[in-house]
mmCIF file of C-alpha atoms in Angstrom:
data_model
loop_
_atom_site.group_PDB
_atom_site.id
_atom_site.type_symbol
_atom_site.label_atom_id
_atom_site.label_comp_id
_atom_site.label_asym_id
_atom_site.label_seq_id
_atom_site.Cartn_x
_atom_site.Cartn_y
_atom_site.Cartn_z
ATOM 1 C CA MET C 1 -52.926 -57.340 85.027
ATOM 2 C CA ILE C 2 -50.106 -57.957 82.558
ATOM 3 C CA SER C 3 -51.032 -58.705 78.950
ATOM 4 C CA LEU C 4 -49.731 -61.784 77.157
ATOM 5 C CA LYS C 5 -47.564 -59.651 74.867
ATOM 6 C CA GLU C 6 -45.913 -57.988 77.852
ATOM 7 C CA PHE C 7 -45.555 -61.355 79.568
ATOM 8 C CA ASP C 8 -43.647 -62.732 76.572
ATOM 9 C CA THR C 9 -41.180 -59.832 76.736
ATOM 10 C CA VAL C 10 -40.298 -60.247 80.434
ATOM 11 C CA ILE C 11 -39.467 -63.941 80.297
ATOM 12 C CA PRO C 12 -35.798 -64.693 81.014
ATOM 13 C CA THR C 13 -33.775 -66.014 78.091
ATOM 14 C CA ASP C 14 -33.363 -69.434 79.680
ATOM 15 C CA GLN C 15 -37.135 -69.909 79.690
ATOM 16 C CA CYS C 16 -39.598 -69.857 76.838
ATOM 17 C CA SER C 17 -43.004 -68.348 76.249
ATOM 18 C CA ARG C 18 -46.154 -70.376 75.826
ATOM 19 C CA SER C 19 -46.217 -69.642 72.102
ATOM 20 C CA LEU C 20 -42.595 -70.743 71.709
ATOM 21 C CA PHE C 21 -43.320 -73.868 73.747
ATOM 22 C CA THR C 22 -46.309 -74.671 71.515
ATOM 23 C CA ALA C 23 -44.272 -74.077 68.359
ATOM 24 C CA GLN C 24 -41.436 -76.308 69.566
ATOM 25 C CA ARG C 25 -43.887 -78.996 70.686
ATOM 26 C CA ASP C 26 -45.521 -78.939 67.250
ATOM 27 C CA LYS C 27 -42.113 -79.222 65.552
ATOM 28 C CA LEU C 28 -41.261 -82.253 67.682
ATOM 29 C CA ALA C 29 -44.627 -83.864 66.934
ATOM 30 C CA LYS C 30 -44.052 -83.352 63.204
ATOM 31 C CA LEU C 31 -40.522 -84.747 63.516
ATOM 32 C CA MET C 32 -41.862 -87.832 65.289
ATOM 33 C CA ARG C 33 -44.581 -88.363 62.647
ATOM 34 C CA ASN C 34 -41.977 -88.054 59.891
ATOM 35 C CA SER C 35 -39.639 -90.469 61.654
ATOM 36 C CA VAL C 36 -42.359 -93.120 61.668
ATOM 37 C CA SER C 37 -42.670 -92.908 57.896
ATOM 38 C CA GLU C 38 -38.869 -92.933 57.541
ATOM 39 C CA ALA C 39 -38.605 -96.020 59.735
ATOM 40 C CA VAL C 40 -40.072 -98.116 56.941
ATOM 41 C CA PRO C 41 -37.041 -99.632 55.216
ATOM 42 C CA ALA C 42 -36.391 -97.959 51.892
ATOM 43 C CA SER C 43 -35.015 -99.940 49.022
ATOM 44 C CA GLY C 44 -31.249 -100.128 49.223
ATOM 45 C CA LYS C 45 -31.037 -99.637 52.992
ATOM 46 C CA SER C 46 -29.994 -102.483 55.203
ATOM 47 C CA LEU C 47 -31.937 -103.330 58.332
ATOM 48 C CA GLU C 48 -28.940 -102.324 60.440
ATOM 49 C CA GLN C 49 -28.801 -98.886 58.815
ATOM 50 C CA VAL C 50 -32.527 -98.387 59.377
ATOM 51 C CA LYS C 51 -32.153 -99.342 63.067
ATOM 52 C CA ARG C 52 -29.146 -97.027 63.459
ATOM 53 C CA ASP C 53 -31.073 -94.138 61.886
ATOM 54 C CA GLU C 54 -34.041 -94.824 64.157
ATOM 55 C CA VAL C 55 -31.863 -94.749 67.290
ATOM 56 C CA LEU C 56 -30.267 -91.473 66.178
ATOM 57 C CA ARG C 57 -33.690 -89.909 65.516
ATOM 58 C CA GLU C 58 -34.971 -91.049 68.923
ATOM 59 C CA ARG C 59 -31.909 -89.602 70.657
ATOM 60 C CA HIS C 60 -32.257 -86.316 68.771
ATOM 61 C CA ILE C 61 -35.960 -85.989 69.610
ATOM 62 C CA GLU C 62 -35.359 -86.907 73.249
ATOM 63 C CA GLN C 63 -32.628 -84.278 73.643
ATOM 64 C CA ARG C 64 -34.779 -81.572 72.072
ATOM 65 C CA LEU C 65 -37.733 -82.545 74.239
ATOM 66 C CA GLN C 66 -35.616 -82.434 77.400
ATOM 67 C CA ARG C 67 -34.322 -78.954 76.526
ATOM 68 C CA LEU C 68 -37.860 -77.777 75.804
ATOM 69 C CA ILE C 69 -39.157 -79.115 79.125
ATOM 70 C CA VAL C 70 -36.337 -77.445 81.055
ATOM 71 C CA ARG C 71 -37.026 -74.111 79.368
ATOM 72 C CA ALA C 72 -40.791 -74.429 79.852
ATOM 73 C CA LYS C 73 -40.608 -75.038 83.599
ATOM 74 C CA GLY C 74 -40.796 -71.304 84.135
ATOM 75 C CA ILE C 75 -44.182 -71.006 82.424
#
């Protein structure tokens, strides 16, 4: 039976290991938690700017999540 360390070394470059998947998932979760706190309007920011920033953050997170899912399909 192949060990996990060996398994991680034979994965094609277009796929990711379980540990990489977990690390990326944790980064996205942290990014989402931070975006919630940033969504609260700061002094000096207009409501339109806050909405625009929120849409950009959502788009960024969605793109990263889609790439991660595509790479993880080989797990």
